[in-house]
Short mmCIF file of C-alpha atoms in Angstrom, two decimals:
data_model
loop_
_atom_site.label_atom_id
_atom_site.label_comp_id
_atom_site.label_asym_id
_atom_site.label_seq_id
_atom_site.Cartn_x
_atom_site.Cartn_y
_atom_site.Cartn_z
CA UNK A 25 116.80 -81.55 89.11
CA UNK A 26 116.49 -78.28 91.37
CA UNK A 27 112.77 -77.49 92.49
CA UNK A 28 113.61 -74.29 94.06
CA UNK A 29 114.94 -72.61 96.89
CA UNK A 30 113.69 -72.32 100.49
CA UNK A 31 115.11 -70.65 103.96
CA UNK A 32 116.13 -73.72 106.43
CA UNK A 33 117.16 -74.06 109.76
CA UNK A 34 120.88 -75.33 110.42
CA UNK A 35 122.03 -75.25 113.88
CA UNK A 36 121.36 -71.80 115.04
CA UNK A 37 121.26 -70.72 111.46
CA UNK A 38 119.06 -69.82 108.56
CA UNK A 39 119.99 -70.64 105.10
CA UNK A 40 118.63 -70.36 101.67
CA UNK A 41 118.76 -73.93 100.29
CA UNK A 42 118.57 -75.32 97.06
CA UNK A 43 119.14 -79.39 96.53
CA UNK A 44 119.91 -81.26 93.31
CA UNK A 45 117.68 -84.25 93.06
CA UNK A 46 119.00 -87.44 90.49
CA UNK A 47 116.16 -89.40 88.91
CA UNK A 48 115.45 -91.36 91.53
CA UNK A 49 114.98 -88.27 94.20
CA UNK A 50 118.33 -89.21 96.26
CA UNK A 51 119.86 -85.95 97.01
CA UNK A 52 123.18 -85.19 95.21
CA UNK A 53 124.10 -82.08 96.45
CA UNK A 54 123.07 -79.01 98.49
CA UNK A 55 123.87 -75.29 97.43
CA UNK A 56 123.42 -72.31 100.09
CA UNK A 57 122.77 -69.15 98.69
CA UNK A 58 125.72 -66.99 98.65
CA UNK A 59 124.63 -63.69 97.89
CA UNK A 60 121.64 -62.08 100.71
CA UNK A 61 118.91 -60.10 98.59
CA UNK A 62 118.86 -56.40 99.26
CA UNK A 63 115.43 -55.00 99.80
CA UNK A 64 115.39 -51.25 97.63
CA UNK A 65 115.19 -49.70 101.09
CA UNK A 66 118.40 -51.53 102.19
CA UNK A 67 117.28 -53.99 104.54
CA UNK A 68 119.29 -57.53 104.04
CA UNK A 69 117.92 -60.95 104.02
CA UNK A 70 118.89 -62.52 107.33
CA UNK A 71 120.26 -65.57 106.09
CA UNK A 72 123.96 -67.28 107.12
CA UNK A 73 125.85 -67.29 103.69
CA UNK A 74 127.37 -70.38 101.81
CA UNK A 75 130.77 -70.64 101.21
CA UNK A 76 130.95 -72.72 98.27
CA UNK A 77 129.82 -72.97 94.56
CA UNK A 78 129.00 -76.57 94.01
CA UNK A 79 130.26 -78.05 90.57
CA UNK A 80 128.71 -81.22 89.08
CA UNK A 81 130.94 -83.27 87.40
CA UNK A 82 129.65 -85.31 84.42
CA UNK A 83 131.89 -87.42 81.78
CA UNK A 84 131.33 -84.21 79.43
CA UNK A 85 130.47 -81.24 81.39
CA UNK A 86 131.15 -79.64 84.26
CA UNK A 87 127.59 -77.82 85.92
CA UNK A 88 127.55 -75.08 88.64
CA UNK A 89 124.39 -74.39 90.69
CA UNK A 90 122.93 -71.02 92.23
CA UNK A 91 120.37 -69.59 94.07
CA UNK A 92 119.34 -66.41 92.23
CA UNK A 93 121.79 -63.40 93.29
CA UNK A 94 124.23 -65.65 93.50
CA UNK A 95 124.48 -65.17 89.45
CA UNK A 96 123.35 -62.16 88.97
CA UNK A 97 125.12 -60.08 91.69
CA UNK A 98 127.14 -57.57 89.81
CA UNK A 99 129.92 -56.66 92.82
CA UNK A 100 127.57 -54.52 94.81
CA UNK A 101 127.85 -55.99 98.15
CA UNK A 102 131.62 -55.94 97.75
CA UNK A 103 132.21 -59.28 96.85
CA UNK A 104 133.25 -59.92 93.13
CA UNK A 105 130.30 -62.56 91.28
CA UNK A 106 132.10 -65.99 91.22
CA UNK A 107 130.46 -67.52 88.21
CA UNK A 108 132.31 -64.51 86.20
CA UNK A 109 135.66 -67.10 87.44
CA UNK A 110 134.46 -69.83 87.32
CA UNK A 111 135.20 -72.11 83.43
CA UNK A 112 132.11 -74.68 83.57
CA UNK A 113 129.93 -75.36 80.78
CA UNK A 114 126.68 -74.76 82.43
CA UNK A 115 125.03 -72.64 85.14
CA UNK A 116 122.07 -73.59 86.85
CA UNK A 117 120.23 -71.11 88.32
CA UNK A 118 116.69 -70.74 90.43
CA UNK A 119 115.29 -67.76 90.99
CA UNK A 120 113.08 -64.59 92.30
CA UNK A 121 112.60 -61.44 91.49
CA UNK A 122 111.71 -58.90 88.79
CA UNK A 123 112.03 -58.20 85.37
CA UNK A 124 115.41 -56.10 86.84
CA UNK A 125 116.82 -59.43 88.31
CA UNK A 126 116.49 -61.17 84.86
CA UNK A 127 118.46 -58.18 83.58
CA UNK A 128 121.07 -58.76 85.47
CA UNK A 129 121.45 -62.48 84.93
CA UNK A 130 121.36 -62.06 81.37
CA UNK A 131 124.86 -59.47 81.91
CA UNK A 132 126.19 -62.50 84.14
CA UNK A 133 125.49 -64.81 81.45
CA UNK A 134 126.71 -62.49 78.68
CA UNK A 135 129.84 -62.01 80.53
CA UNK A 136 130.81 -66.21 81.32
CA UNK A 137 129.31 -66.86 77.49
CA UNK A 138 132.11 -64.72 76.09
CA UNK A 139 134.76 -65.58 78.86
CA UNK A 140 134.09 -69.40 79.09
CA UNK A 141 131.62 -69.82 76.58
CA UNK A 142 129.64 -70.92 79.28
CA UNK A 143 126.15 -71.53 78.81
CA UNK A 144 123.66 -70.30 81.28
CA UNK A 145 119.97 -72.07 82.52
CA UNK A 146 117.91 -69.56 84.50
CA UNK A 147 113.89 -70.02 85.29
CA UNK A 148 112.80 -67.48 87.67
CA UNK A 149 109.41 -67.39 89.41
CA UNK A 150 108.08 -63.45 89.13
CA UNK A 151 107.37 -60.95 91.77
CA UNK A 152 105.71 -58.27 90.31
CA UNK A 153 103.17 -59.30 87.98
CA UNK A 154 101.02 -62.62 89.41
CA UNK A 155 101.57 -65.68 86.59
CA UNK A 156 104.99 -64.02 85.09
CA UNK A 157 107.86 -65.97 85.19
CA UNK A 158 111.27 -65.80 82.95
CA UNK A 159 113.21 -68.54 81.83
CA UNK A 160 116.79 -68.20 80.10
CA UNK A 161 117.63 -71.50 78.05
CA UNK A 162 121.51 -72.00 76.80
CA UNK A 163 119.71 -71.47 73.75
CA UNK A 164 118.57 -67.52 74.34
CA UNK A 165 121.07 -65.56 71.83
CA UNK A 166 123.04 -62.54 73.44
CA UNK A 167 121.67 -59.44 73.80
CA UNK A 168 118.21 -60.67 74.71
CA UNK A 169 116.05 -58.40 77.05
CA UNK A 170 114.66 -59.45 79.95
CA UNK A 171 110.89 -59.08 78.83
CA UNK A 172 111.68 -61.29 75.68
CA UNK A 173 111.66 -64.11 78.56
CA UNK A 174 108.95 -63.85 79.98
CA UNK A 175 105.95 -66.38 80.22
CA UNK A 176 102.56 -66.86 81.10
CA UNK A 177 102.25 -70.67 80.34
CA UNK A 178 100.48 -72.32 82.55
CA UNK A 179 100.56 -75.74 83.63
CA UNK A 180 98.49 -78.78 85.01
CA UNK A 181 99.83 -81.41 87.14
CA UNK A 182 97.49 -83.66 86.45
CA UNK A 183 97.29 -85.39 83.16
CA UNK A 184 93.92 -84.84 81.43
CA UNK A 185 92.38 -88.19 80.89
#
């Protein structure tokens, strides 16, 4: 399980952290964002950048992880989008942003559906409108807009007795 994403302190670095929980809580593995976001007026996060793209391996899958424009990035900082060459059978992905952000995941997941037939798992908390949020199941069909995912649900932690 990934809860999220948060900016940590390593060393004299920050980082944008995401960790994969197993059922019992013990930490599996740890994913830093790869991909800075890019206000609109330029300015770039000020995070250190991972290096790697973590891969799960289970007896009959293979699961990457990312931290939101890690999957969706679509080669404008330079660097190509390594999902887009990478042959897994699932991406996991938290996320931020807007209704444009969900755009672009859903060309990411478009393009490693067709080239891998890769299936992609996207729930991304909203920034524009309070109480929206977007999920993309390996279930969404192609050519899905990004409104089509969005949701309003709310939930309770506590059980109602």
């Amino acid at each position: 399980m990934i809860a999220g994403s948060w900016h940590e302190q390593e060393a004299d670095k920050l980082v944008n952290l995401a960790t994969l929980a197993d059922g019992w809580g013990r930490i599996v593995l740890k994913h830093r964002k790869l991909f800075p976001y890019v206000l609109p007026n330029g300015a770039i996060e000020d995070i250190h950048s991972g290096e790697e793209l973590p891969v799960l391996v289970f007896e009959d899958a293979l699961v990457a992880f990312g931290i939101c424009r890690d999957f969706c990035e679509r080669g404008g900082l330079g660097r190509p989008n390594p999902y887009t060459a990478l042959d897994v059978d699932i991406c996991s992905v938290v996320s931020y942003g807007s209704e444009n952000t969900m755009e672009n995941h859903l060309k990411t997941a478009d393009d490693v559906r067709i080239k891998y037939r890769t299936r992609a798992f996207i729930v991304q908390q909203g920034d524009e409108t309070p109480n929206v949020g977007y999920v993309l199941s390996p279930y969404t069909p192609n050519g899905t807009k990004a409104g089509a995912l969005a949701t309003k649900t709310s939930w309770n932690r506590a059980p109602k007795t």
